[in-house]
Amino acid sequence: MAGHGVPDATPRAPLPPLPDHRLRRARWAIAAVFLVHGSVTGNFATRIPWIQDHTQIPPGQLGLALAFPAIGASLAMPLAGRISHRFGARTALRALLALWTLSLALPALSPNLLVLCGALLVYGGTSGTADVAMNALGVETEDRWGKPIMSGLHGMWSLGALLGSAVGTVAAHSGTDARLHLAGAALVLTVLGALACQGVLDLRSGPEEHPPPRFALPPRSALVIGVIGFCAVFAEGASLDWSAVYLRDRLGTDAGLAAASTTAFSCTMAVARLAGDRVVARFGPVRTVRAGGVLATVGGLLIVTAGHPAPALAGFGLVGLGIAVVVPLAFAAAGHSGPAPSQAIAGVATITYTSGLIAPSAIGGIAQATSLTGSFALVAVLTCGLVAGARVLRVPARTASTGAPAPADRGSGSGSGLERS
C-alpha cells in the first residue's frame, strides 16, 4: 500500500506473451462467461413471484429468504482462490460456473421457507465463487490485452441479466411452470458456460507457491477499494429496487411509467459499461470515476428535488450512467493491489455483496423514519464519496506483451492460478 490508501503503483513484472489469436479468443471467452453468469440472475429474478406463490410464504419471509444468496456468497467467496490454486484457473472456473448455472433450478423446487433458504444459500455461494474466479481471470486477461476491458466484461454481465430477464418474462407471461423454465435454463446455460470456459486463460500456480488460506481477512487495500464499491452498489440497489416506488408514491406516476424507470436504469447501466472501456482508456480510472461520481450526484439531486416524473427519470439515468464502471474498476484495482489478487477481489466482492444486501432495507428504513426523499438524499451523499475516493482505484501501468507465443499458457506464478510471487 502506498500512502493515503492508494494501492502500490509499482509496475508489475512483464507477463508471458501470447499469440494474438489466443489472446483474442481468451478475451471473448471471458466475456461470454460474464454473459452466462448474468443470465442466471436475470432468469431467477423474474420467477421470484412464482416461487413465493409456490411456497406460500408472506412478503416478510420472502425478504428473509432473499438475504441468503448474499450470505452464501460472502461465506464461499474466500474459497475461490484456493480452488483455483489447486486445479488451475480454467478448470476451477469451469466447475464453479457449472455449479452456479445448475443451482438456478434449486429455488423453484423448494416446497417451503426452510428448504428455500437452503437452496438460496447454495445459489449464492456458487454465484460468489464463480464471480471471484471470473473477475480474477478478467483482470489477468486485461493485463495481457494491454487495454481496459473490465467495464465491457461487466457490461456483458448486465446484457446477460437483461437477456435472462427477457426469457423469464416470456416464460412467466405464458404461464410456464418455473420448475420447468429454470431447469431448462440451467441446462442450457451450463452447456454454454462450459463452451465459453474452453477459451479462457489456463493459468496455473508455480510448484513453489503456497496455497492461499481457506478463509482470511481481505488485505487493507481491498477494504479501502471496497468502500468505493460499496457506495456504487448501494446507489445501484436503491435505484433498482426503489425507483418505481419513488415515482409512484412520491410523484404520483402510473404503474407503467414507474416500472419503466427500472428498465431504463438497467439499460443505462449496461450501455455505459459496454462503452466504458474506451472512456477509461482515454481518461484513466481515477478521472473516469470522479466524473461518474459528479454525474451520479447530480442525478441524485435531480431525484430528490424533482416535482415531475421527467427530471426524476433523468436523475435515475444519470445515477446509472455515473456508477456503471465503478464496480468493474474496483475489481481491476483489487487485482493489482497486492500479491494475492483473488483474495483482494474476494474482499471487494464481499463488501459489494453486503452493500447490495443492505441497500434496499436501509432505503426502506430511512423512508419509514423520514421519507423516500430523505432516502435518496443519502444516495446523493454516497455518490459524492466516489468523487472523494476515486484515487484508490488507480492501477499500475500495464506491461503486458502479446507479440510472441509463450511456451505455456501460464501466469507468472500464482497462489490462485492468478497471483504473482
Coordinates of C-alpha atoms in Angstrom, one line a residue:
M1 CA 0.0 0.0 0.0
A2 CA 1.2 3.5 -0.8
G3 CA 0.2 6.4 1.3
H4 CA -3.4 7.6 1.7
G5 CA -4.9 4.2 1.0
V6 CA -3.8 4.1 -2.7
P7 CA -2.7 0.7 -4.0
D8 CA 1.0 0.3 -4.5
A9 CA 1.7 1.7 -8.0
T10 CA 4.9 -0.3 -8.5
P11 CA 4.9 -1.7 -12.1
R12 CA 4.2 -5.4 -12.3
A13 CA 6.6 -7.8 -13.9
P14 CA 6.1 -8.3 -17.7
L15 CA 3.6 -11.1 -18.4
P16 CA 4.5 -14.0 -20.6
P17 CA 3.4 -13.2 -24.2
L18 CA 0.6 -15.0 -26.0
P19 CA -0.2 -15.2 -29.8
D20 CA -2.7 -12.6 -30.9
H21 CA -5.3 -15.1 -31.9
R22 CA -5.1 -16.9 -28.5
L23 CA -5.4 -13.6 -26.7
R24 CA -8.5 -12.5 -28.7
R25 CA -10.1 -15.9 -28.0
A26 CA -9.4 -15.5 -24.3
R27 CA -11.0 -12.1 -24.2
W28 CA -14.2 -13.1 -26.0
A29 CA -14.3 -16.3 -23.9
I30 CA -14.2 -14.5 -20.6
A31 CA -16.8 -12.0 -21.9
A32 CA -19.1 -15.0 -22.7
V33 CA -18.6 -16.3 -19.2
F34 CA -19.8 -12.9 -17.8
L35 CA -22.8 -13.1 -20.1
V36 CA -23.7 -16.6 -18.9
H37 CA -23.3 -15.5 -15.2
G38 CA -25.6 -12.6 -15.7
S39 CA -28.2 -14.6 -17.5
V40 CA -28.6 -16.9 -14.4
T41 CA -29.5 -13.8 -12.3
G42 CA -31.9 -12.5 -14.9
N43 CA -33.8 -15.7 -15.2
F44 CA -34.1 -16.2 -11.5
A45 CA -35.3 -12.7 -10.7
T46 CA -38.3 -12.9 -13.0
R47 CA -39.6 -16.1 -11.2
I48 CA -39.5 -14.8 -7.6
P49 CA -43.2 -14.1 -7.6
W50 CA -43.9 -17.7 -8.8
I51 CA -41.6 -19.1 -6.1
Q52 CA -43.4 -17.0 -3.4
D53 CA -46.8 -18.3 -4.5
H54 CA -45.5 -21.9 -4.7
T55 CA -44.0 -21.9 -1.2
Q56 CA -47.0 -19.8 0.1
I57 CA -44.8 -17.5 2.2
P58 CA -45.6 -13.9 3.1
P59 CA -43.5 -11.0 1.9
G60 CA -41.6 -10.7 5.2
Q61 CA -40.4 -14.3 5.0
L62 CA -39.6 -13.9 1.3
G63 CA -37.4 -10.9 2.2
L64 CA -35.6 -13.1 4.8
A65 CA -35.0 -15.9 2.2
L66 CA -33.7 -13.4 -0.3
A67 CA -30.9 -12.4 2.1
F68 CA -29.5 -15.9 1.9
P69 CA -27.8 -15.5 -1.5
A70 CA -25.7 -12.7 -0.2
I71 CA -24.9 -14.7 3.0
G72 CA -23.9 -17.7 0.9
A73 CA -21.7 -15.6 -1.4
S74 CA -19.9 -13.9 1.5
L75 CA -19.1 -17.3 3.1
A76 CA -18.0 -19.0 0.0
M77 CA -16.1 -16.3 -2.0
P78 CA -12.8 -16.7 0.0
L79 CA -12.6 -20.3 -1.2
A80 CA -12.3 -19.3 -4.8
G81 CA -8.6 -18.6 -4.7
R82 CA -7.8 -21.9 -3.1
I83 CA -9.8 -23.8 -5.6
S84 CA -8.0 -22.0 -8.5
H85 CA -4.7 -22.7 -6.9
R86 CA -5.4 -26.4 -6.6
F87 CA -7.0 -27.1 -10.0
G88 CA -5.9 -24.2 -12.2
A89 CA -7.9 -21.1 -13.2
R90 CA -9.6 -22.6 -16.3
T91 CA -10.7 -25.9 -14.6
A92 CA -11.8 -24.1 -11.4
L93 CA -13.9 -21.6 -13.4
R94 CA -15.5 -24.3 -15.5
A95 CA -16.5 -26.2 -12.4
L96 CA -17.6 -23.2 -10.3
L97 CA -19.6 -21.7 -13.2
A98 CA -21.4 -25.1 -13.8
L99 CA -22.3 -25.3 -10.1
W100 CA -23.7 -21.8 -10.4
T101 CA -25.8 -22.4 -13.5
L102 CA -27.1 -25.7 -12.2
S103 CA -28.1 -24.1 -8.9
L104 CA -30.6 -22.0 -10.8
A105 CA -33.0 -24.9 -10.7
L106 CA -33.0 -25.3 -6.9
P107 CA -35.1 -22.4 -5.7
A108 CA -38.2 -23.4 -7.8
L109 CA -38.0 -26.9 -6.3
S110 CA -38.3 -25.7 -2.8
P111 CA -41.6 -26.6 -1.0
N112 CA -41.2 -24.3 2.0
L113 CA -39.3 -21.5 3.6
L114 CA -36.6 -23.6 5.2
V115 CA -35.7 -25.5 2.0
L116 CA -35.9 -22.3 0.0
C117 CA -33.4 -20.6 2.4
G118 CA -31.0 -23.6 2.0
A119 CA -31.4 -23.5 -1.8
L120 CA -30.7 -19.8 -1.9
L121 CA -27.7 -20.3 0.3
V122 CA -26.2 -22.7 -2.2
Y123 CA -27.3 -20.4 -5.1
G124 CA -25.4 -17.5 -3.5
G125 CA -22.4 -19.5 -2.6
T126 CA -21.9 -20.8 -6.1
S127 CA -22.5 -17.4 -7.5
G128 CA -19.9 -15.8 -5.3
T129 CA -17.1 -18.3 -6.0
A130 CA -17.7 -18.1 -9.8
D131 CA -17.9 -14.3 -9.5
V132 CA -14.4 -14.1 -7.9
A133 CA -12.9 -16.6 -10.3
M134 CA -14.1 -14.9 -13.4
N135 CA -13.2 -11.4 -12.2
A136 CA -9.7 -12.6 -11.4
L137 CA -9.3 -14.1 -14.8
G138 CA -10.8 -10.9 -16.3
V139 CA -8.0 -8.8 -14.6
E140 CA -5.4 -11.2 -16.0
T141 CA -6.8 -11.0 -19.4
E142 CA -6.9 -7.2 -19.2
D143 CA -3.3 -7.1 -18.3
R144 CA -2.3 -9.3 -21.3
W145 CA -4.6 -7.3 -23.6
G146 CA -2.9 -4.1 -22.6
K147 CA -6.1 -2.0 -22.6
P148 CA -9.1 -1.7 -20.2
I149 CA -11.7 -4.5 -20.7
M150 CA -13.2 -4.9 -17.2
S151 CA -16.1 -2.4 -17.8
G152 CA -17.0 -4.2 -21.0
L153 CA -17.0 -7.5 -19.2
H154 CA -19.4 -6.2 -16.6
G155 CA -21.4 -4.7 -19.4
M156 CA -21.7 -8.3 -20.8
W157 CA -22.9 -9.4 -17.4
S158 CA -25.6 -6.6 -17.5
L159 CA -26.5 -7.7 -21.0
G160 CA -26.8 -11.3 -19.9
A161 CA -29.1 -10.2 -17.0
L162 CA -31.3 -8.3 -19.4
L163 CA -31.5 -11.3 -21.8
G164 CA -32.2 -13.7 -18.9
S165 CA -34.9 -11.4 -17.6
A166 CA -36.5 -11.3 -21.1
V167 CA -36.6 -15.1 -21.3
G168 CA -38.0 -15.2 -17.8
T169 CA -40.6 -12.6 -18.6
V170 CA -41.8 -14.6 -21.6
A171 CA -41.9 -17.8 -19.6
A172 CA -43.9 -16.1 -16.8
H173 CA -46.3 -14.4 -19.2
S174 CA -47.0 -17.7 -20.9
G175 CA -47.7 -19.4 -17.6
T176 CA -44.8 -21.8 -17.8
D177 CA -44.1 -23.7 -14.6
A178 CA -41.0 -22.1 -13.1
R179 CA -39.6 -25.6 -12.3
L180 CA -39.5 -26.4 -16.0
H181 CA -38.3 -22.9 -17.0
L182 CA -35.5 -22.7 -14.6
A183 CA -34.4 -26.3 -15.0
G184 CA -34.3 -25.9 -18.8
A185 CA -32.4 -22.6 -18.5
A186 CA -30.0 -24.2 -16.1
L187 CA -29.1 -26.9 -18.5
V188 CA -28.7 -24.6 -21.5
L189 CA -26.6 -22.1 -19.5
T190 CA -24.4 -24.9 -18.2
V191 CA -23.6 -26.1 -21.7
L192 CA -22.9 -22.5 -22.9
G193 CA -20.8 -21.9 -19.8
A194 CA -18.7 -25.0 -20.4
L195 CA -18.1 -24.0 -24.0
A196 CA -17.1 -20.5 -23.0
C197 CA -14.6 -21.7 -20.4
Q198 CA -12.8 -23.7 -23.1
G199 CA -11.2 -20.4 -24.4
V200 CA -10.2 -18.6 -21.1
L201 CA -6.6 -18.4 -20.0
D202 CA -5.3 -21.6 -18.4
L203 CA -3.3 -20.1 -15.5
R204 CA -1.6 -22.4 -13.0
S205 CA 0.3 -21.9 -9.8
G206 CA 4.0 -22.5 -9.7
P207 CA 5.2 -25.5 -7.7
E208 CA 7.0 -23.4 -5.1
E209 CA 3.9 -21.3 -4.3
H210 CA 1.8 -21.9 -1.1
P211 CA -2.0 -22.1 -1.5
P212 CA -4.0 -19.2 -0.1
P213 CA -5.7 -19.7 3.2
R214 CA -9.2 -21.1 3.2
F215 CA -10.5 -18.1 5.0
A216 CA -8.6 -14.9 5.6
L217 CA -9.5 -11.3 6.1
P218 CA -9.1 -9.3 2.9
P219 CA -6.0 -7.0 2.7
R220 CA -6.4 -3.4 3.8
S221 CA -6.1 -2.3 0.2
A222 CA -9.2 -4.3 -0.6
L223 CA -11.1 -2.8 2.3
V224 CA -10.4 0.7 1.0
I225 CA -11.3 -0.2 -2.6
G226 CA -14.4 -2.0 -1.3
V227 CA -15.7 1.2 0.3
I228 CA -15.8 2.8 -3.1
G229 CA -17.6 -0.2 -4.5
F230 CA -20.0 -0.1 -1.5
C231 CA -21.1 3.4 -2.4
A232 CA -21.7 2.5 -6.0
V233 CA -23.6 -0.7 -5.3
F234 CA -25.7 1.0 -2.6
A235 CA -26.8 3.5 -5.2
E236 CA -27.5 0.7 -7.7
G237 CA -29.5 -1.3 -5.3
A238 CA -31.5 1.7 -4.1
S239 CA -32.3 2.7 -7.7
L240 CA -33.2 -0.8 -8.9
D241 CA -35.5 -1.6 -6.0
W242 CA -37.0 1.7 -5.2
S243 CA -37.1 3.8 -8.3
A244 CA -40.5 2.6 -9.4
V245 CA -41.9 3.0 -5.8
Y246 CA -40.4 6.5 -5.7
L247 CA -42.1 7.6 -8.9
R248 CA -45.4 6.1 -7.9
D249 CA -45.6 7.3 -4.3
R250 CA -43.6 10.5 -4.4
L251 CA -44.6 11.8 -7.9
G252 CA -47.9 10.0 -8.5
T253 CA -47.0 8.4 -11.8
D254 CA -48.9 5.4 -13.2
A255 CA -47.6 1.9 -12.7
G256 CA -46.4 1.5 -16.3
L257 CA -44.2 4.7 -16.2
A258 CA -43.0 3.8 -12.7
A259 CA -41.9 0.3 -13.9
A260 CA -40.2 1.8 -16.9
S261 CA -37.8 3.6 -14.6
T262 CA -36.2 0.3 -13.5
T263 CA -35.8 -0.9 -17.1
A264 CA -34.3 2.5 -18.1
F265 CA -31.8 2.4 -15.3
S266 CA -30.7 -1.2 -16.1
C267 CA -30.3 -0.3 -19.8
T268 CA -28.3 2.8 -19.0
M269 CA -26.0 0.7 -16.8
A270 CA -25.5 -1.9 -19.5
V271 CA -24.8 0.6 -22.3
A272 CA -22.4 2.7 -20.1
R273 CA -20.5 -0.4 -19.1
L274 CA -20.2 -1.7 -22.7
A275 CA -18.8 1.8 -23.7
G276 CA -16.8 2.3 -20.5
D277 CA -13.5 0.8 -21.6
R278 CA -12.9 3.4 -24.2
V279 CA -13.5 6.2 -21.7
V280 CA -11.2 4.5 -19.1
A281 CA -8.5 4.0 -21.7
R282 CA -8.7 7.7 -22.6
F283 CA -9.0 9.3 -19.2
G284 CA -7.9 6.7 -16.7
P285 CA -9.9 5.1 -13.9
V286 CA -9.5 7.9 -11.4
R287 CA -10.8 10.7 -13.6
T288 CA -13.5 8.5 -15.0
V289 CA -14.8 7.6 -11.6
R290 CA -14.6 11.2 -10.4
A291 CA -16.6 12.4 -13.4
G292 CA -19.1 9.5 -12.9
G293 CA -19.4 10.5 -9.2
V294 CA -20.3 14.0 -10.3
L295 CA -22.9 12.8 -12.7
A296 CA -24.4 10.4 -10.2
T297 CA -24.5 13.1 -7.5
V298 CA -26.3 15.5 -10.0
G299 CA -28.7 12.7 -10.7
G300 CA -29.4 12.1 -7.0
L301 CA -30.1 15.8 -6.5
L302 CA -32.5 15.8 -9.5
I303 CA -34.3 12.9 -7.9
V304 CA -34.8 14.5 -4.5
T305 CA -35.8 17.9 -5.9
A306 CA -38.0 16.7 -8.8
G307 CA -41.6 17.7 -8.8
H308 CA -42.3 16.0 -12.0
P309 CA -41.5 12.5 -13.4
A310 CA -39.3 13.7 -16.2
P311 CA -36.4 15.1 -14.1
A312 CA -36.7 12.2 -11.7
L313 CA -36.3 9.7 -14.7
A314 CA -33.4 11.8 -15.9
G315 CA -31.9 11.6 -12.4
F316 CA -32.1 7.8 -12.2
G317 CA -30.5 7.7 -15.7
L318 CA -27.6 9.9 -14.5
V319 CA -27.1 7.7 -11.4
G320 CA -26.9 4.6 -13.6
L321 CA -24.5 6.3 -16.0
G322 CA -22.3 7.7 -13.2
I323 CA -21.9 4.4 -11.2
A324 CA -21.7 2.0 -14.1
V325 CA -18.0 1.5 -14.3
V326 CA -17.2 1.8 -10.6
V327 CA -17.5 -1.9 -9.7
P328 CA -15.5 -3.2 -12.7
L329 CA -12.8 -0.7 -11.9
A330 CA -12.9 -1.7 -8.2
F331 CA -12.3 -5.4 -9.2
A332 CA -9.4 -4.3 -11.5
A333 CA -7.8 -2.2 -8.8
A334 CA -8.2 -5.0 -6.3
G335 CA -6.5 -7.4 -8.7
H336 CA -3.5 -5.1 -8.7
S337 CA -3.4 -4.1 -5.1
G338 CA -1.1 -6.8 -3.7
P339 CA 0.5 -10.2 -4.2
A340 CA -2.8 -12.1 -3.7
P341 CA -5.3 -10.8 -6.4
S342 CA -8.0 -13.4 -5.8
Q343 CA -8.0 -12.7 -2.0
A344 CA -8.3 -9.0 -2.7
I345 CA -11.1 -9.5 -5.3
A346 CA -12.9 -11.7 -2.8
G347 CA -12.7 -9.0 -0.2
V348 CA -14.1 -6.3 -2.6
A349 CA -16.8 -8.7 -3.8
T350 CA -17.8 -9.4 -0.2
I351 CA -18.2 -5.7 0.6
T352 CA -20.2 -5.0 -2.5
Y353 CA -22.4 -8.0 -2.0
T354 CA -23.1 -6.7 1.5
S355 CA -23.9 -3.3 0.2
G356 CA -26.4 -4.8 -2.3
L357 CA -27.9 -6.7 0.6
I358 CA -28.4 -3.8 3.0
A359 CA -29.3 -1.1 0.5
P360 CA -33.0 -2.0 -0.1
S361 CA -33.8 -2.4 3.6
A362 CA -31.8 0.7 4.5
I363 CA -33.7 2.8 2.0
G364 CA -37.0 1.4 3.3
G365 CA -36.0 2.1 6.9
I366 CA -35.0 5.6 6.2
A367 CA -38.1 6.2 4.2
Q368 CA -40.3 5.0 7.1
A369 CA -38.4 7.2 9.6
T370 CA -38.3 10.3 7.3
S371 CA -39.4 10.0 3.7
L372 CA -38.3 8.5 0.3
T373 CA -36.8 11.9 -0.5
G374 CA -34.5 11.5 2.5
S375 CA -33.5 8.0 1.4
F376 CA -32.3 9.3 -1.9
A377 CA -30.6 12.2 -0.3
L378 CA -28.4 9.5 1.3
V379 CA -27.7 8.1 -2.2
A380 CA -26.5 11.5 -3.3
V381 CA -24.2 11.7 -0.3
L382 CA -22.7 8.3 -1.1
T383 CA -22.1 9.2 -4.7
C384 CA -20.2 12.2 -3.5
G385 CA -17.9 9.7 -1.9
L386 CA -17.0 8.4 -5.4
V387 CA -15.5 11.8 -6.2
A388 CA -13.6 12.0 -3.0
G389 CA -12.2 8.4 -3.0
A390 CA -11.6 7.8 -6.7
R391 CA -7.9 7.8 -6.4
V392 CA -7.8 4.4 -4.6
L393 CA -8.8 2.9 -8.0
R394 CA -5.5 3.8 -9.6
V395 CA -3.8 0.8 -11.1
P396 CA -0.1 0.4 -12.1
A397 CA 1.0 0.8 -15.7
R398 CA 0.5 -2.4 -17.7
T399 CA 3.5 -4.2 -19.0
A400 CA 1.8 -6.9 -20.9
S401 CA 3.4 -8.2 -24.1
T402 CA 1.4 -10.0 -26.6
G403 CA 3.5 -10.2 -29.7
A404 CA 5.1 -13.7 -29.4
P405 CA 3.9 -17.1 -28.4
A406 CA 4.6 -18.3 -24.9
P407 CA 6.0 -21.7 -24.1
A408 CA 2.9 -22.4 -22.0
D409 CA -0.3 -20.5 -21.2
R410 CA 0.6 -19.8 -17.6
G411 CA 0.7 -16.8 -15.4
S412 CA 3.9 -15.8 -13.7
G413 CA 3.0 -18.0 -10.7
S414 CA 0.0 -17.6 -8.5
G415 CA -1.5 -18.7 -5.3
S416 CA -4.8 -18.8 -7.0
G417 CA -3.7 -19.5 -10.5
L418 CA -3.5 -15.7 -10.8
E419 CA -1.3 -14.4 -8.0
R420 CA 2.2 -13.4 -8.6
S421 CA 5.2 -14.4 -6.5

